[in-house]
Each structure stands twice: as C-alpha cells, then as structure tokens.
Tab-separated table of C-alpha atoms and ligand atoms in Angstrom:
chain	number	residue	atom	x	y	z
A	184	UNK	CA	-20.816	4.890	-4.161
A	185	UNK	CA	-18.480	2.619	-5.592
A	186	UNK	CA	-19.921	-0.428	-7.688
A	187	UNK	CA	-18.163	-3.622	-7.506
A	188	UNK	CA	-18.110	-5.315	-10.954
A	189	UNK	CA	-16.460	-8.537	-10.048
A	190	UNK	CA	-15.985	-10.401	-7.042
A	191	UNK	CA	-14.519	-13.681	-6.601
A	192	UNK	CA	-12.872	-16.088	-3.847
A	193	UNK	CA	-8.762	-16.445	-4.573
A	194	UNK	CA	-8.085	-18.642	-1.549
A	195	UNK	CA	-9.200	-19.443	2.063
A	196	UNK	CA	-11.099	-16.827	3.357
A	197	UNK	CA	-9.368	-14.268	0.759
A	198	UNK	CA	-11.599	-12.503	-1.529
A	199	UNK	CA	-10.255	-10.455	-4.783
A	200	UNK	CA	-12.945	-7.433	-5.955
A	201	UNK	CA	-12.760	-5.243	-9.051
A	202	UNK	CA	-14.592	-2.177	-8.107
A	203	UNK	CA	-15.278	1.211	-10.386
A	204	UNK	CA	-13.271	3.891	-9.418
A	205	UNK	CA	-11.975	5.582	-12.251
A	206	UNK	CA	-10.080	8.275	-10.738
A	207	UNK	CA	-8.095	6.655	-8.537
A	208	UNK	CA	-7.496	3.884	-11.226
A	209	UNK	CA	-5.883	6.462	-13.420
A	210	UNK	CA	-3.153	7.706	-10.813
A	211	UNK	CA	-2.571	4.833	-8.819
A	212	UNK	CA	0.761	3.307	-8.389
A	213	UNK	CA	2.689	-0.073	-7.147
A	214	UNK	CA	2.622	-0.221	-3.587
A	215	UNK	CA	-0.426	2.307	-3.030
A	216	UNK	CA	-3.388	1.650	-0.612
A	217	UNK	CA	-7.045	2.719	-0.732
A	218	UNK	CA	-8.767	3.692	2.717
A	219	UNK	CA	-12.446	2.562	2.386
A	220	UNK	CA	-15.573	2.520	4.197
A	221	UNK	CA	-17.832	-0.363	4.022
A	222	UNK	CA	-21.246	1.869	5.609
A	223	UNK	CA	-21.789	4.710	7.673
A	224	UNK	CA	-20.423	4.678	10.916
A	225	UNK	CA	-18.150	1.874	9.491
A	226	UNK	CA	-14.402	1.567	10.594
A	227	UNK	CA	-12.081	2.763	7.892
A	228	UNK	CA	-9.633	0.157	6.578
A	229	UNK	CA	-6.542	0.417	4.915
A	230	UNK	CA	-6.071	-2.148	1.577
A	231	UNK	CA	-3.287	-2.441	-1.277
A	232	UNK	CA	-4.305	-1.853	-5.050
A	233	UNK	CA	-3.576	-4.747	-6.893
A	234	UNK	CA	-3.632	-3.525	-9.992
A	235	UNK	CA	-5.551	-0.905	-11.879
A	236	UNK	CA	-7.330	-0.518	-15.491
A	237	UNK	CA	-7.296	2.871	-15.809
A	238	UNK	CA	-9.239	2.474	-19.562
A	239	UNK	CA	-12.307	0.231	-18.322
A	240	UNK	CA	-12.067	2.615	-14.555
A	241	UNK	CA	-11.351	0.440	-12.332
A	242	UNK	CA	-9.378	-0.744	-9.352
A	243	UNK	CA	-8.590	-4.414	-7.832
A	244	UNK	CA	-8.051	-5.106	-3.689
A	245	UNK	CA	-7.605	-8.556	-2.649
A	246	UNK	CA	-8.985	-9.027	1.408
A	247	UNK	CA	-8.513	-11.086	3.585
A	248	UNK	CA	-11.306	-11.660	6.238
A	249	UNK	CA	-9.774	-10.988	9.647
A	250	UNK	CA	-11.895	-8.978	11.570
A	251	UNK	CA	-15.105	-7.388	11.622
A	252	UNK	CA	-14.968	-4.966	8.390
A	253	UNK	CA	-12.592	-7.471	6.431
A	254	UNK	CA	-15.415	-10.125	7.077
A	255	UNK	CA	-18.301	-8.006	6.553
A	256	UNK	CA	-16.181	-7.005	3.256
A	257	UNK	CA	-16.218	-10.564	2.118
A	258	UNK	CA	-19.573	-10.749	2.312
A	259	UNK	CA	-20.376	-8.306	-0.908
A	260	UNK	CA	-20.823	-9.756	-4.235
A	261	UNK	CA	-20.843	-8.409	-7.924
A	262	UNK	CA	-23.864	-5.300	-8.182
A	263	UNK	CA	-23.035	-4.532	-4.079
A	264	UNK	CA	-21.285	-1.514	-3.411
A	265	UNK	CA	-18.701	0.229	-1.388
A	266	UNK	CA	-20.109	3.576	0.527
A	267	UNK	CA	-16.695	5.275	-0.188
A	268	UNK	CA	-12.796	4.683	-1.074
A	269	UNK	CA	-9.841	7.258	-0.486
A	270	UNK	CA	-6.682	7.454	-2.774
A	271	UNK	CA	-4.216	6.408	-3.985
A	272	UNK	CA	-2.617	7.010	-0.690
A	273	UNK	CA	1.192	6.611	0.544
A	274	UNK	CA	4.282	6.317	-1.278
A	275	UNK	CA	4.493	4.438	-4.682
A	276	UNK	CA	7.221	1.464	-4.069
A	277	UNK	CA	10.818	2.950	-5.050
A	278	UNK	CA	11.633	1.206	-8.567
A	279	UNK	CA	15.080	0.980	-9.130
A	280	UNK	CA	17.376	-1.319	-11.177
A	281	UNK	CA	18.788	-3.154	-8.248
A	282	UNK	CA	20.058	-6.414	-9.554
A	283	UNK	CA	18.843	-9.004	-8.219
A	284	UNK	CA	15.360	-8.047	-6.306
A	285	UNK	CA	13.899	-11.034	-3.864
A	286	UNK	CA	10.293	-10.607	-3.037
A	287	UNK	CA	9.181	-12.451	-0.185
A	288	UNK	CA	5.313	-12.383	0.790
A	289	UNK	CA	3.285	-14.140	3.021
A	290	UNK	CA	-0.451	-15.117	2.900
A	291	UNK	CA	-2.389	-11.477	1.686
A	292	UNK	CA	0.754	-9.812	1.307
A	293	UNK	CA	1.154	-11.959	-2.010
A	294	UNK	CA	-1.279	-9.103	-3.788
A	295	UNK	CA	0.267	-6.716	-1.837
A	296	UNK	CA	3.749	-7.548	-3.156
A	297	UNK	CA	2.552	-8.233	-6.373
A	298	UNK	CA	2.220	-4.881	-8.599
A	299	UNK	CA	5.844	-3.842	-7.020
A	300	UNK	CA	7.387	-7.354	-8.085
A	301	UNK	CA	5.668	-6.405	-12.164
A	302	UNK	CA	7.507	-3.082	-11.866
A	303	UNK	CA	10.747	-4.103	-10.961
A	304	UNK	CA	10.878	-6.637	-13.649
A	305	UNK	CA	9.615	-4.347	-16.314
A	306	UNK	CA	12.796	-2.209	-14.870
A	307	UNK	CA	14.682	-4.794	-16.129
A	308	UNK	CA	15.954	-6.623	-12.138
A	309	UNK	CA	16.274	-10.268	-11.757
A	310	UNK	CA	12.819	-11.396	-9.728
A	311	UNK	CA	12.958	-13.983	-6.966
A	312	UNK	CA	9.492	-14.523	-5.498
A	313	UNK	CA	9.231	-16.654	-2.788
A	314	UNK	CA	5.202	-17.233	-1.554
A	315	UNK	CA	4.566	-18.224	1.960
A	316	UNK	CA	1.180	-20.099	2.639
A	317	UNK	CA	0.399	-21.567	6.245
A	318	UNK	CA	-1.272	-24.339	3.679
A	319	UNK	CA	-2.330	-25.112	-0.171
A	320	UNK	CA	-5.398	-23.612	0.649
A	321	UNK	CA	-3.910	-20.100	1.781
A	322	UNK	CA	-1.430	-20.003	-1.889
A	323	UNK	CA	-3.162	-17.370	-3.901
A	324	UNK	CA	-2.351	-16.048	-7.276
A	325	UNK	CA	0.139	-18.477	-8.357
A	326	UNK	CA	0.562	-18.142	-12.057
A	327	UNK	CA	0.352	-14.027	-11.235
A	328	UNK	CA	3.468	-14.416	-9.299
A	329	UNK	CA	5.602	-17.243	-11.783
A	330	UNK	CA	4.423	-14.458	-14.748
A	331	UNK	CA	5.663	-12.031	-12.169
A	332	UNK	CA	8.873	-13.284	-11.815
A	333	UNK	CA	11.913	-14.693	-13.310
A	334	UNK	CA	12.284	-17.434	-10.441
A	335	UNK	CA	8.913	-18.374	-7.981
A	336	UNK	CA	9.050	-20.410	-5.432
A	337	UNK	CA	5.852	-21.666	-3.343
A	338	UNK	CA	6.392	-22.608	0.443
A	339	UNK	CA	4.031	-24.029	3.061
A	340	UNK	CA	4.021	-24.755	6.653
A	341	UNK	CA	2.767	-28.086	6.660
A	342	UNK	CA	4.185	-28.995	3.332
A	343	UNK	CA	0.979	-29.424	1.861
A	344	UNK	CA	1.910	-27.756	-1.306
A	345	UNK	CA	5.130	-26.429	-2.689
A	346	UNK	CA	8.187	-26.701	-0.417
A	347	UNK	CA	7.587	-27.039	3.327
A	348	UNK	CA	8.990	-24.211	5.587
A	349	UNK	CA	8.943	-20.779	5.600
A	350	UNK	CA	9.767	-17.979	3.319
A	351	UNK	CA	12.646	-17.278	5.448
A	352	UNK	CA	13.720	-20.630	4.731
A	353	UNK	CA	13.836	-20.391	1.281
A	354	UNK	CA	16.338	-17.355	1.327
A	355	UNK	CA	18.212	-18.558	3.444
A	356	UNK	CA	18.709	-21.726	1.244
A	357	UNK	CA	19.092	-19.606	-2.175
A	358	UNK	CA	21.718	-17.156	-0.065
A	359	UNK	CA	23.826	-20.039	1.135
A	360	UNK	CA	23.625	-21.665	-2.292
A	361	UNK	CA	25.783	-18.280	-3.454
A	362	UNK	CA	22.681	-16.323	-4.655
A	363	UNK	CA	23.666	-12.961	-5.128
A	364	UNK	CA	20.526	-10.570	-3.671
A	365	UNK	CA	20.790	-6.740	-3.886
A	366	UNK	CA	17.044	-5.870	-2.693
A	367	UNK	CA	14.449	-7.594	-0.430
A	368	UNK	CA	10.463	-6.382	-0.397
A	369	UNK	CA	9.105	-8.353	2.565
A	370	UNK	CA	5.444	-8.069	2.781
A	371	UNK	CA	3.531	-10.102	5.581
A	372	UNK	CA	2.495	-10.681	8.765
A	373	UNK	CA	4.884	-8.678	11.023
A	374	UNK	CA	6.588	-11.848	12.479
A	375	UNK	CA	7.890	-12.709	9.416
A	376	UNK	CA	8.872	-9.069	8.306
A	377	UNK	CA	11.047	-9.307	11.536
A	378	UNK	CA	12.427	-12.318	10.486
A	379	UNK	CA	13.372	-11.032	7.486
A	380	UNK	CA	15.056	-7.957	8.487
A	381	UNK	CA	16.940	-10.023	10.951
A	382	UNK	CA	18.265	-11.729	8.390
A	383	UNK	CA	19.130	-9.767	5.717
A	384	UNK	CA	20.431	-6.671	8.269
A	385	UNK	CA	23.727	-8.152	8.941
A	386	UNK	CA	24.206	-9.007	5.043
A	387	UNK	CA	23.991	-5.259	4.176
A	388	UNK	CA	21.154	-6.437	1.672
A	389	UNK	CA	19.072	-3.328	1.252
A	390	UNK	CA	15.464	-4.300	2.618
A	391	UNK	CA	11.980	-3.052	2.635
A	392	UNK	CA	9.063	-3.880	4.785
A	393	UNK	CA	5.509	-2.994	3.910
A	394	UNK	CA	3.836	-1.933	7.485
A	395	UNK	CA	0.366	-2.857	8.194
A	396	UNK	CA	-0.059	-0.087	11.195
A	397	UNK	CA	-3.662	0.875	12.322
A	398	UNK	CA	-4.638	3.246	10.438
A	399	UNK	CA	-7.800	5.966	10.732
A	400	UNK	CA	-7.831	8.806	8.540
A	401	UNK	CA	-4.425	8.215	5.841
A	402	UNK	CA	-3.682	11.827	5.821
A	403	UNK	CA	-0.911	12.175	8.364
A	404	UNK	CA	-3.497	13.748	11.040
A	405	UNK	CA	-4.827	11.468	13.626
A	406	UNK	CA	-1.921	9.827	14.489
A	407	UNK	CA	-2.757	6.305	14.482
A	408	UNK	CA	-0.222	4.557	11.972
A	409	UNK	CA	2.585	6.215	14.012
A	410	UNK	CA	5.429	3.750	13.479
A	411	UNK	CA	9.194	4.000	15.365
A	412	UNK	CA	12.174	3.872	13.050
A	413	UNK	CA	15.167	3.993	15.349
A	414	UNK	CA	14.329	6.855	17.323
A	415	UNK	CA	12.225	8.949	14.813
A	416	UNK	CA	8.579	8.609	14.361
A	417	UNK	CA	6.592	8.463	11.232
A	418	UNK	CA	3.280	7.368	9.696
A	419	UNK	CA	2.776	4.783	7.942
A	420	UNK	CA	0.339	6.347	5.652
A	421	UNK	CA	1.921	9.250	4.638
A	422	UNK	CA	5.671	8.263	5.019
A	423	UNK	CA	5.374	4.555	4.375
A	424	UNK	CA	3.715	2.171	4.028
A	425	UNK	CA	7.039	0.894	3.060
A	426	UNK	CA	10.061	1.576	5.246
A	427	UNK	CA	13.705	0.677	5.674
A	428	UNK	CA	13.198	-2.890	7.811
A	429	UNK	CA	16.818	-2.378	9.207
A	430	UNK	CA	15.569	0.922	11.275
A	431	UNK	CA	12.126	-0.326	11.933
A	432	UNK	CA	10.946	-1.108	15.601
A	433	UNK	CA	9.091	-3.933	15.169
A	434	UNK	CA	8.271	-4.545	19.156
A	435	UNK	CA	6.128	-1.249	18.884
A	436	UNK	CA	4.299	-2.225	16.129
A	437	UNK	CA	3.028	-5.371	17.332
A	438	UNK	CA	1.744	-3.388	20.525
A	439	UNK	CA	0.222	-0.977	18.692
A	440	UNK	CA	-1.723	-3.400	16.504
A	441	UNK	CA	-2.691	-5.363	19.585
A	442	UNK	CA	-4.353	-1.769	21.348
A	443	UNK	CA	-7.843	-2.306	20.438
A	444	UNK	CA	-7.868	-6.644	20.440
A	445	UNK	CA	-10.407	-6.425	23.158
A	446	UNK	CA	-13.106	-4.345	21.147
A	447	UNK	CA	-12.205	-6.112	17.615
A	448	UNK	CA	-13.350	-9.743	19.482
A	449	UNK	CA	-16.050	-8.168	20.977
A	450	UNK	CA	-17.056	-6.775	17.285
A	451	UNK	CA	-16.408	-10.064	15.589
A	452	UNK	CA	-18.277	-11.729	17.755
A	453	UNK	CA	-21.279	-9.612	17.327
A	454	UNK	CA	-20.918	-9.735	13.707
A	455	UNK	CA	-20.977	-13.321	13.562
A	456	UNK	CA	-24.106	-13.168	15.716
A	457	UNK	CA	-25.870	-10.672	13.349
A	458	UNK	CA	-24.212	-11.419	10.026
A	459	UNK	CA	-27.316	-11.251	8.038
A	460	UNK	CA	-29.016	-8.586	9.607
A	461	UNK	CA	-25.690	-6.497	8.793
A	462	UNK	CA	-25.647	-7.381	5.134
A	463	UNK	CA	-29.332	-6.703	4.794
A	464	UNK	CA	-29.082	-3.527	6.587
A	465	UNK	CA	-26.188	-2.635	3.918
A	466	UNK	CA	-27.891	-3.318	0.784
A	467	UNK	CA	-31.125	-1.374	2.267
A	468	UNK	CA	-28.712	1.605	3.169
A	469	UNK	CA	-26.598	1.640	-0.580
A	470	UNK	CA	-30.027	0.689	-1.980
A	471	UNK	CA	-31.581	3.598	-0.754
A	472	UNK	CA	-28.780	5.629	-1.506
A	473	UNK	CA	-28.664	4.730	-5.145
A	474	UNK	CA	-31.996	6.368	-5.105
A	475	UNK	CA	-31.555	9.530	-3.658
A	476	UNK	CA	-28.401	9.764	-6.308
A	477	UNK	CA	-31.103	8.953	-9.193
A	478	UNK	CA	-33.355	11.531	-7.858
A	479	UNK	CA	-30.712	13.998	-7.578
A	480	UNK	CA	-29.721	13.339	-11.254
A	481	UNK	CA	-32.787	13.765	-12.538
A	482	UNK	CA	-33.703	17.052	-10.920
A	483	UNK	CA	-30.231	18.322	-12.432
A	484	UNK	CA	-31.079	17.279	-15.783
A	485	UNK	CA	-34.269	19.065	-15.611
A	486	UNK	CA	-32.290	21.623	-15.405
A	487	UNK	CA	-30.005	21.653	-17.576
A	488	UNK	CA	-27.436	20.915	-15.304
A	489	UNK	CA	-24.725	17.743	-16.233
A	490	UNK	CA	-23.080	17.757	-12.992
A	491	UNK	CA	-21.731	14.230	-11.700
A	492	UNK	CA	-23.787	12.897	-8.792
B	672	FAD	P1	-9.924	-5.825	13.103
B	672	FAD	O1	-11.073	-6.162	13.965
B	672	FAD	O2	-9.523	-4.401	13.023
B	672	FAD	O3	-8.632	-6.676	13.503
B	672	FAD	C1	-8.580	-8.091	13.544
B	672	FAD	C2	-7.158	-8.543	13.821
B	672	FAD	O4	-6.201	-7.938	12.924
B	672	FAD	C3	-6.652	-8.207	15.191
B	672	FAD	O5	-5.871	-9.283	15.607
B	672	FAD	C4	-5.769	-6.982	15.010
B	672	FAD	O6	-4.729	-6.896	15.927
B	672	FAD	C5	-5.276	-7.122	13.635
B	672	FAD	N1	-5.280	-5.828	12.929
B	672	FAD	C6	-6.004	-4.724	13.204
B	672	FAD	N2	-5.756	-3.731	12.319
B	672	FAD	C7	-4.843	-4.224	11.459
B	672	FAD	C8	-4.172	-3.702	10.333
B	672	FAD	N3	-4.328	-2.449	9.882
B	672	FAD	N4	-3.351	-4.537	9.670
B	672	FAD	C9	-3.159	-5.790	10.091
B	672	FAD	N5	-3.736	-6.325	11.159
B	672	FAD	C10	-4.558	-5.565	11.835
B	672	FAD	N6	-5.358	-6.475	4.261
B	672	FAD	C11	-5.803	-7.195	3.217
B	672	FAD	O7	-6.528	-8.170	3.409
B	672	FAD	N7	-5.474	-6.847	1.930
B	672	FAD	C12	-4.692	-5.777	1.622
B	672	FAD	O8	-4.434	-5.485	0.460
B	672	FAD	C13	-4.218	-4.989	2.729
B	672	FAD	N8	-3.474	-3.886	2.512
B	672	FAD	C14	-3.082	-3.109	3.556
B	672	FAD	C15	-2.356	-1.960	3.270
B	672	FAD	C16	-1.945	-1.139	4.304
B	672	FAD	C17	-1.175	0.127	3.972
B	672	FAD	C18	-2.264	-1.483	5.652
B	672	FAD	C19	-1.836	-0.567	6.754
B	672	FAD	C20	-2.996	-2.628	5.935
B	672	FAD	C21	-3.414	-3.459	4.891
B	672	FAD	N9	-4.185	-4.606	5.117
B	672	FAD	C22	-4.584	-5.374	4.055
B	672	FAD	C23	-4.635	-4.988	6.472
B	672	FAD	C24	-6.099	-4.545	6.673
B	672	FAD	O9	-6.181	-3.148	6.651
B	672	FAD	C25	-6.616	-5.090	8.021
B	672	FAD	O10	-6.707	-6.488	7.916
B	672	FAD	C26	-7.974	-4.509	8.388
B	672	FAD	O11	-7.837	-3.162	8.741
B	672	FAD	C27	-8.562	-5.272	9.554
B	672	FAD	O12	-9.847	-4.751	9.827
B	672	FAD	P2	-10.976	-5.662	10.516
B	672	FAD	O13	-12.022	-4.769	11.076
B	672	FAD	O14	-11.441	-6.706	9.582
B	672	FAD	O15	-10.197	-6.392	11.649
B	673	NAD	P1	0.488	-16.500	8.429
B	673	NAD	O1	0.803	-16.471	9.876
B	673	NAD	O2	-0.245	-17.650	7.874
B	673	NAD	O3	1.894	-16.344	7.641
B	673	NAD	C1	1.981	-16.350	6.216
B	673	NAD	C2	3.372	-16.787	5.819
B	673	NAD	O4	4.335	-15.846	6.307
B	673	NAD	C3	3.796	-18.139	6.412
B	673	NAD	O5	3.350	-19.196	5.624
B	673	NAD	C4	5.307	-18.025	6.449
B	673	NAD	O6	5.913	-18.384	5.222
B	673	NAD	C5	5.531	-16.544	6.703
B	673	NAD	N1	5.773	-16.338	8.129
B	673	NAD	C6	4.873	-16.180	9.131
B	673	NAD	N2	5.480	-16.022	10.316
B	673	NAD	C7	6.818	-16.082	10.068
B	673	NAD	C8	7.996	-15.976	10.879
B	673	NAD	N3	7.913	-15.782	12.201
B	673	NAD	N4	9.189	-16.089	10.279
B	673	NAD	C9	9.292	-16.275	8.945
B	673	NAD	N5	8.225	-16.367	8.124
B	673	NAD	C10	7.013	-16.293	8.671
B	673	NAD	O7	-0.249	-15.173	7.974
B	673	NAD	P2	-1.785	-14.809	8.162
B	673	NAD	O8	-2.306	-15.440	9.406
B	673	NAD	O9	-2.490	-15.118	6.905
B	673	NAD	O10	-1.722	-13.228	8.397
B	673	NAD	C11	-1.508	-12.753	9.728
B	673	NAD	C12	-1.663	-11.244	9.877
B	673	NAD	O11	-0.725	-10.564	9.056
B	673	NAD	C13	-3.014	-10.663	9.524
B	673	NAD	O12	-3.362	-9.787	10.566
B	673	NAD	C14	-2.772	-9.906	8.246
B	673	NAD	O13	-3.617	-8.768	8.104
B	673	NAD	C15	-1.359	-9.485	8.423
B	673	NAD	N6	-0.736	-9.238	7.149
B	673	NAD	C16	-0.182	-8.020	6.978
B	673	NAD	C17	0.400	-7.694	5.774
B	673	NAD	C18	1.047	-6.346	5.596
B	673	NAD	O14	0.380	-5.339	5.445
B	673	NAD	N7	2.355	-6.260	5.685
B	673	NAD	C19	0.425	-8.630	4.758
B	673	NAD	C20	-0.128	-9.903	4.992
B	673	NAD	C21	-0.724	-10.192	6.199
B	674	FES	FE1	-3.929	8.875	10.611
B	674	FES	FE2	-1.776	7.868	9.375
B	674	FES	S1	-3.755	7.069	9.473
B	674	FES	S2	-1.898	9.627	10.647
C-alpha cells in the first residue's frame, strides 16, 4: 500500500498528491511516469512524477479527473491509500544544452512538463514556458513554472487570465518577433501536440511530444501504447513517452485513444451513480488490508524475523 501524505486541489478538477514511495522516489527522473492501481480489479493508469523527495520518500502526481479511475482518484484524501504504483517507468527526458528550449504545455501537461523544464535550466538553456489554460480556473502551478523558467507566459482561451489564445499562438508571436528557438517539449492534449509539430516541422526546430497512449501493463508486453512513427511502431511506455513530433502519426493516436470511449462513458456514468458506495468500498478494502499487513508484521516479529511487509 502506498500512503498518501498530502493531497490538495491545484485547479479545476486537478488534484496534486504526495504519496510514500520511497523507492521509486530515489530513482526517478524528469519525464518518468508511475502506472498505479487505485483497487483490485481497478484499471491501471499511467501518470507523470512531478517531482520527487527522495530524503522524506516520497513522490508527487498531479491528476486530472477525466474518467472513471482519474475521478475515483480525486476522490482520496490525506491517510487514504493507493493499492499499488509501478516505476519509474519510460525514458527520462533527454537533457541537453540546446540553447534556447520552449516548453509549451497545456492544461495537466503543465506538471507533466514541469520537472523537464527545472532540468534544462539547471543545464544551463534559455527557458520559454508558455501555459495553455481553456480558462483562469484550469492555470495550475503558476509561480512553479515563472521559478521554472527564464521567460513564462500564461495563455487562455477565453482570455480570462493571462493572454487570450493558444499556446500555439504565443510561439508563433515570439518566432515572428525573431526569437531564436533550438528545442520545443510540447506536452498536452494531442490536438495541440499536432499543432505544434506542424509548426515547428518546417522550421527544422528540433521537437518533442510527450504521448498520452493507452496504456495497460508499461513493460513493452501487451501492446496497448503502440504508437506509429513514420512507418515504425513503438510503445509509448518503453520507447517514449516522449518521441520525435516530426515522425509521429498523430491520426493513429487519436483512434487509438478513442477504442474503448463507449465502455469509459458507460463506466463514468456508473461511477457517478455509485460514487460513494465506491469510495466506501475502497477505504473498507485498504482498511482491511492495513490489517492483514499489521498481523503479518507482528507474527514476523515474534519471530524474530524484520522482513518488510
Ligand atoms: P478513461 O475512462 O480511461 O478515459 C476518459 C477519456 O480520456 C476518454 O475520452 C479517453 O479517450 C481519454 N483517455 C483514455 N485513456 C487516456 C490516456 N492514457 N491519456 C489520455 N486520455 C486518455 N494524466 C494526468 O492527469 N496527470 C498526469 O501526470 C498524466 N501523466 C500521463 C503520463 C503518461 C505516460 C500517459 C500515457 C498518460 C498520462 N496521463 C496523465 C493521462 C492519464 O493516464 C489518463 O487521463 C487516464 O488513464 C484516464 O483514465 P480514466 O479511467 O480516468 O479515464
Ligand atoms: P484543453 O483542450 O483544455 O487544452 C489545454 C490547452 O492546450 C489549451 O488551453 C490550448 O492552449 C492548448 N490547445 C488545445 N488544443 C489546441 C490546438 N488544437 N492547437 C493549439 N493548442 C491547443 O485540454 P484538456 O481538456 O484539459 O485535456 C484534454 C485531454 O488531453 C485529456 O484527455 C488529457 O488527459 C489529455 N492530456 C494529455 C497530456 C499528455 O499526456 N500529453 C497532457 C495534458 C492533457
Ligand atoms: Fe503495454 Fe506499453 S503499456 S506495451
């Protein structure tokens, strides 16, 4: 089990948790992913560390309620717990000393995009962060992204905070002004990652996209996160998550995100039906859990025996 020490709400319907996990918080890197379980017979979902204290043990995931386990997710407070997490999985973001390194994120992906945009400041690049918010309640972690940064700018659709537009916008502004750009992380909804490479494609301006494929198992085995980069396949969990947005096939990962729609309404709509039952039915499960742990503990220590349980 995996105790959550903190939770707390960073924006609309966007939750931030800081949960004990000590071994993963001592090997995890920027742009790594847990895969967690919520409860048995649970889906397993894929979610970015956020960043890590590897003295006090533990890890932070920001999520953003979008479907069943995401919602359910959002439910847990401070003394809940997580049945179990998986990782650090995937490739660590490739930290170079580009240049001039533009980060543009939209909604979650802000948390997402944030431990790679620390990293390639610390390696000394020029950071350009441009946050994408359908509205001022959707603009999460502001002052994390200006400290972030050398330059942050804060864009809304509806203008309601910030700049109105879209990130897209924003570059394309800074690039016309003469902005010289060397390396792009675009981290979003896939839409915009589309836009992005679209843009910055034709400019030679070395870009990555962080893909948010389906994802099952994280080992490279089930096939699930299979992505299409030009003609060659690969999986997002293993090979990814971030890839070159210039080869990726964006067309096929929209269909292959939109696969199981059907059941995920269906399951929402349940879940919103039974929401309490569900939460109660959690705690009683980790609850009982806890025990069995305790009693397990106990009988080793009567033996003599300091295993960790
Ligand atoms: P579902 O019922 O599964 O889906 C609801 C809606 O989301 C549907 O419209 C569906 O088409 C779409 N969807 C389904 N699966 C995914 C998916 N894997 N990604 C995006 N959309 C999906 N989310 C966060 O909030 N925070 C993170 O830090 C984060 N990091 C991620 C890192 C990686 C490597 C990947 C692959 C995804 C990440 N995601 C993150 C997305 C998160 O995993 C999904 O939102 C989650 O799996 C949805 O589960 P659900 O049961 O709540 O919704
Ligand atoms: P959203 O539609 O509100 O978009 C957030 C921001 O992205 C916008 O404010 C805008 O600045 C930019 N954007 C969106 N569409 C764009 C386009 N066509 N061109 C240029 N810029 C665009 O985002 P949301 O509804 O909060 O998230 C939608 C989905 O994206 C969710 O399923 C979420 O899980 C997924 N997502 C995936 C990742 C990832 O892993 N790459 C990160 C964040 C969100
Ligand atoms: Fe199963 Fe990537 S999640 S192969």
């Amino acid at each position: 089990m995996f105790k959550i020490v903190e939770a707390r709400n960073a924006g609309l319907n966007i939750r931030q948790f800081v949960i004990e996990a000590p071994r993963i918080a001592r090997k995890q890197r920027p742009g790594q992913f847990v895969i967690l379980r919520v409860k048995e017979n649970g889906e397993r979902i894929p979610l970015t560390i956020k960043s890590a204290d590897p003295a006090a043990g533990t890890i932070t995931i920001v999520v953003q309620g979008i479907g069943k386990t995401t919602s359910l997710l959002n439910c847990l407070e401070a003394g809940d717990a997580i049945l179990d997490i998986v990782g650090p999985l995937g490739h660590p973001s490739e930290i170079e000393k580009y240049g001039t390194a533009a980060i543009l994120a939209g909604s979650v992906g802000t948390a997402m995009a944030l431990p790679t945009a620390r990293a390639l400041k610390e390696a000394d690049n020029h950071v350009i962060f441009i946050e994408g918010a359908r509205n001022r309640e959707m603009v999460i972690f502001e002052d994390e992204v200006r400290a972030a940064s050398h330059e942050a700018y804060m864009m809304t659709d509806d203008g309601s905070y910030g700049e109105q537009g879209l990130v897209t916008k924003k570059l394309e502004e800074l690039l016309a002004a003469g902005q010289k750009v060397d390396f792009v992380l675009a981290v979003g909804p896939v839409p915009m990652m589309r836009a992005v490479a679209r843009m910055t494609a034709p400019l030679g301006i070395k870009t990555m996209v962080s893909l948010n494929s389906i994802m099952v198992d994280g080992t490279g085995m089930c096939g699930g996160c299979r992505v299409l980069l030009g003609n060659e396949s690969k999986f997002a969990c293993v090979d990814g998550p971030e890839f070159d947005a210039a080869k990726v096939n964006f067309e096929v990962l929209m269909q292959r995100n939109a696969m199981y729609r059907e059941q995920e309404c269906q399951s929402m709509k349940a879940f919103n039906e039974h929401r309490e039952e569900e939460l109660a039915q959690l705690r009683a499960s980790v609850e009982s859990r806890e025990k069995e742990a305790a009693a397990l503990r106990a009988r080793l220590a009567a033996q003599g025996e300091t295993h960790h349980v």
